[in-house]
Amino acid sequence: MTEMNLVQAIHSALRDALREDENVLLMGEDIGTLGGVFRVTQGLR
C-alpha cells in the first residue's frame, strides 16, 4: 500500500470514484478548476 497524506488520499478516492462510475458528481465549496484551497480536486473532471 502506498503511503500518502490526507489530501492525497481524498484526491485518490475521488479520482477512483469518478473513473468507476459516470454518475458520480462532485458538488460543494472549493471544488473547481484549480482544485480548491488544498488542491484536493485539482485535475479531476
The first five atom37 places (N, CA, C, CB, O) and aatype in JSON, in Angstrom:
{
  "aatype": [12, 16, 6, 12, 2, 10, 19, 5, 0, 9, 8, 15, 0, 10, 1, 3, 0, 10, 1, 6, 3, 6, 2, 19, 10, 10, 12, 7, 6, 3, 9, 7, 16, 10, 7, 7, 19, 13, 1, 19, 16, 5, 7, 10, 1],
  "atom_mask": [
    [1, 1, 1, 1, 1],
    [1, 1, 1, 1, 1],
    [1, 1, 1, 1, 1],
    [1, 1, 1, 1, 1],
    [1, 1, 1, 1, 1],
    [1, 1, 1, 1, 1],
    [1, 1, 1, 1, 1],
    [1, 1, 1, 1, 1],
    [1, 1, 1, 1, 1],
    [1, 1, 1, 1, 1],
    [1, 1, 1, 1, 1],
    [1, 1, 1, 1, 1],
    [1, 1, 1, 1, 1],
    [1, 1, 1, 1, 1],
    [1, 1, 1, 1, 1],
    [1, 1, 1, 1, 1],
    [1, 1, 1, 1, 1],
    [1, 1, 1, 1, 1],
    [1, 1, 1, 1, 1],
    [1, 1, 1, 1, 1],
    [1, 1, 1, 1, 1],
    [1, 1, 1, 1, 1],
    [1, 1, 1, 1, 1],
    [1, 1, 1, 1, 1],
    [1, 1, 1, 1, 1],
    [1, 1, 1, 1, 1],
    [1, 1, 1, 1, 1],
    [1, 1, 1, 0, 1],
    [1, 1, 1, 1, 1],
    [1, 1, 1, 1, 1],
    [1, 1, 1, 1, 1],
    [1, 1, 1, 0, 1],
    [1, 1, 1, 1, 1],
    [1, 1, 1, 1, 1],
    [1, 1, 1, 0, 1],
    [1, 1, 1, 0, 1],
    [1, 1, 1, 1, 1],
    [1, 1, 1, 1, 1],
    [1, 1, 1, 1, 1],
    [1, 1, 1, 1, 1],
    [1, 1, 1, 1, 1],
    [1, 1, 1, 1, 1],
    [1, 1, 1, 0, 1],
    [1, 1, 1, 1, 1],
    [1, 1, 1, 1, 1]
  ],
  "atom_positions": [
    [[0.85, -1.17, 0.0], [0.0, 0.0, 0.0], [0.89, 1.24, 0.0], [-0.96, 0.0, 1.22], [1.88, 1.31, 0.73]],
    [[0.53, 2.2, -0.82], [1.28, 3.44, -0.91], [0.98, 4.33, 0.28], [0.97, 4.16, -2.22], [-0.18, 4.5, 0.66]],
    [[2.02, 4.91, 0.86], [1.82, 5.86, 1.95], [1.52, 7.23, 1.36], [3.08, 5.92, 2.88], [2.21, 7.68, 0.44]],
    [[0.47, 7.89, 1.87], [0.09, 9.21, 1.37], [-0.52, 10.02, 2.5], [-0.89, 9.09, 0.18], [-0.97, 9.48, 3.51]],
    [[-0.53, 11.33, 2.3], [-1.14, 12.2, 3.3], [-2.65, 12.26, 3.07], [-0.52, 13.62, 3.26], [-3.16, 11.65, 2.13]],
    [[-3.36, 12.99, 3.92], [-4.82, 13.04, 3.85], [-5.32, 13.62, 2.53], [-5.37, 13.85, 5.0], [-6.24, 13.07, 1.94]],
    [[-4.72, 14.7, 2.07], [-5.14, 15.33, 0.81], [-4.94, 14.36, -0.35], [-4.34, 16.63, 0.57], [-5.82, 14.25, -1.21]],
    [[-3.82, 13.68, -0.39], [-3.56, 12.71, -1.46], [-4.57, 11.56, -1.41], [-2.13, 12.17, -1.35], [-5.02, 11.09, -2.46]],
    [[-4.91, 11.11, -0.21], [-5.86, 10.0, -0.07], [-7.26, 10.4, -0.55], [-5.92, 9.54, 1.39], [-7.93, 9.63, -1.24]],
    [[-7.69, 11.61, -0.19], [-9.0, 12.09, -0.64], [-9.02, 12.24, -2.15], [-9.37, 13.43, 0.04], [-9.97, 11.83, -2.81]],
    [[-7.96, 12.84, -2.71], [-7.86, 13.02, -4.16], [-7.93, 11.67, -4.87], [-6.56, 13.76, -4.53], [-8.63, 11.51, -5.86]],
    [[-7.19, 10.71, -4.36], [-7.16, 9.38, -4.96], [-8.54, 8.71, -4.92], [-6.13, 8.5, -4.24], [-8.97, 8.11, -5.91]],
    [[-9.23, 8.82, -3.79], [-10.56, 8.23, -3.67], [-11.56, 8.89, -4.62], [-11.06, 8.34, -2.22], [-12.36, 8.21, -5.25]],
    [[-11.51, 10.22, -4.72], [-12.4, 10.93, -5.63], [-12.1, 10.55, -7.08], [-12.27, 12.45, -5.44], [-13.02, 10.32, -7.87]],
    [[-10.83, 10.49, -7.43], [-10.42, 10.12, -8.79], [-10.93, 8.72, -9.14], [-8.89, 10.18, -8.94], [-11.48, 8.51, -10.22]],
    [[-10.75, 7.79, -8.23], [-11.22, 6.42, -8.47], [-12.73, 6.36, -8.65], [-10.79, 5.5, -7.32], [-13.23, 5.68, -9.54]],
    [[-13.46, 7.08, -7.81], [-14.92, 7.09, -7.9], [-15.38, 7.67, -9.23], [-15.53, 7.88, -6.74], [-16.3, 7.14, -9.86]],
    [[-14.75, 8.76, -9.67], [-15.11, 9.38, -10.94], [-14.81, 8.47, -12.12], [-14.37, 10.71, -11.1], [-15.55, 8.46, -13.1]],
    [[-13.74, 7.72, -12.04], [-13.36, 6.81, -13.13], [-14.29, 5.6, -13.2], [-11.92, 6.34, -12.96], [-14.6, 5.11, -14.29]],
    [[-14.73, 5.11, -12.04], [-15.51, 3.88, -11.98], [-16.99, 4.07, -12.3], [-15.38, 3.28, -10.63], [-17.65, 3.13, -12.74]],
    [[-17.51, 5.27, -12.08], [-18.96, 5.48, -12.24], [-19.22, 6.84, -12.87], [-19.69, 5.37, -10.87], [-18.91, 7.87, -12.28]],
    [[-19.79, 6.83, -14.06], [-20.04, 8.09, -14.78], [-21.13, 8.93, -14.11], [-20.43, 7.8, -16.22], [-21.32, 10.09, -14.47]],
    [[-21.85, 8.35, -13.16], [-22.9, 9.08, -12.45], [-22.39, 9.85, -11.23], [-23.98, 8.12, -12.02], [-23.16, 10.58, -10.6]],
    [[-21.12, 9.7, -10.89], [-20.55, 10.41, -9.75], [-20.42, 11.88, -10.1], [-19.17, 9.82, -9.34], [-19.96, 12.24, -11.18]],
    [[-20.83, 12.73, -9.17], [-20.81, 14.18, -9.36], [-20.25, 14.83, -8.1], [-22.23, 14.72, -9.68], [-20.67, 14.51, -6.99]],
    [[-19.31, 15.74, -8.26], [-18.76, 16.48, -7.13], [-19.47, 17.82, -7.03], [-17.22, 16.68, -7.27], [-19.55, 18.56, -8.01]],
    [[-19.99, 18.13, -5.84], [-20.65, 19.41, -5.6], [-20.21, 19.93, -4.24], [-22.21, 19.26, -5.65], [-19.96, 19.16, -3.31]],
    [[-20.1, 21.24, -4.13], [-19.79, 21.82, -2.84], [-18.79, 22.95, -2.95], [0.0, 0.0, 0.0], [-18.45, 23.39, -4.05]],
    [[-18.35, 23.42, -1.81], [-17.37, 24.51, -1.77], [-15.98, 23.98, -2.13], [-17.36, 25.18, -0.39], [-15.68, 22.81, -1.89]],
    [[-15.16, 24.83, -2.68], [-13.76, 24.53, -3.01], [-13.61, 23.39, -4.01], [-13.01, 24.18, -1.76], [-12.62, 22.66, -3.97]],
    [[-14.57, 23.24, -4.9], [-14.44, 22.28, -5.98], [-14.44, 23.09, -7.27], [-15.6, 21.2, -5.97], [-15.41, 23.77, -7.58]],
    [[-13.36, 23.01, -7.99], [-13.28, 23.79, -9.22], [-12.04, 23.47, -10.01], [0.0, 0.0, 0.0], [-11.28, 22.55, -9.67]],
    [[-11.83, 24.23, -11.04], [-10.72, 24.01, -11.96], [-9.37, 24.0, -11.24], [-10.71, 25.08, -13.02], [-8.51, 23.17, -11.55]],
    [[-9.19, 24.9, -10.29], [-7.91, 24.99, -9.59], [-7.78, 24.02, -8.43], [-7.71, 26.39, -9.08], [-6.7, 23.87, -7.87]],
    [[-8.86, 23.36, -8.07], [-8.77, 22.32, -7.05], [-9.12, 22.75, -5.65], [0.0, 0.0, 0.0], [-9.0, 21.94, -4.72]],
    [[-9.53, 23.97, -5.45], [-9.88, 24.42, -4.11], [-8.67, 24.8, -3.29], [0.0, 0.0, 0.0], [-7.54, 24.78, -3.78]],
    [[-8.9, 25.15, -2.05], [-7.85, 25.65, -1.16], [-6.71, 24.65, -1.02], [-8.44, 25.97, 0.21], [-5.54, 25.04, -1.07]],
    [[-7.01, 23.39, -0.83], [-5.98, 22.38, -0.62], [-5.63, 21.61, -1.89], [-6.43, 21.41, 0.45], [-4.84, 20.66, -1.85]],
    [[-6.22, 22.01, -3.02], [-5.97, 21.38, -4.33], [-6.41, 19.92, -4.37], [-4.49, 21.48, -4.67], [-5.87, 19.13, -5.14]],
    [[-7.39, 19.57, -3.54], [-7.87, 18.18, -3.48], [-8.49, 17.75, -4.8], [-8.87, 18.02, -2.36], [-8.32, 16.61, -5.22]],
    [[-9.21, 18.65, -5.46], [-9.91, 18.28, -6.7], [-9.16, 18.73, -7.95], [-11.3, 18.87, -6.7], [-9.7, 18.67, -9.05]],
    [[-7.94, 19.18, -7.79], [-7.16, 19.65, -8.93], [-6.98, 18.54, -9.96], [-5.78, 20.17, -8.47], [-6.53, 17.44, -9.64]],
    [[-7.34, 18.84, -11.2], [-7.17, 17.9, -12.3], [-8.29, 16.88, -12.47], [0.0, 0.0, 0.0], [-8.26, 16.09, -13.41]],
    [[-9.26, 16.89, -11.57], [-10.37, 15.94, -11.69], [-11.43, 16.5, -12.62], [-10.98, 15.63, -10.3], [-11.74, 17.69, -12.58]],
    [[-11.98, 15.64, -13.46], [-13.05, 16.03, -14.38], [-14.01, 14.9, -14.54], [-12.51, 16.45, -15.73], [-14.99, 15.02, -15.27]]
  ]
}
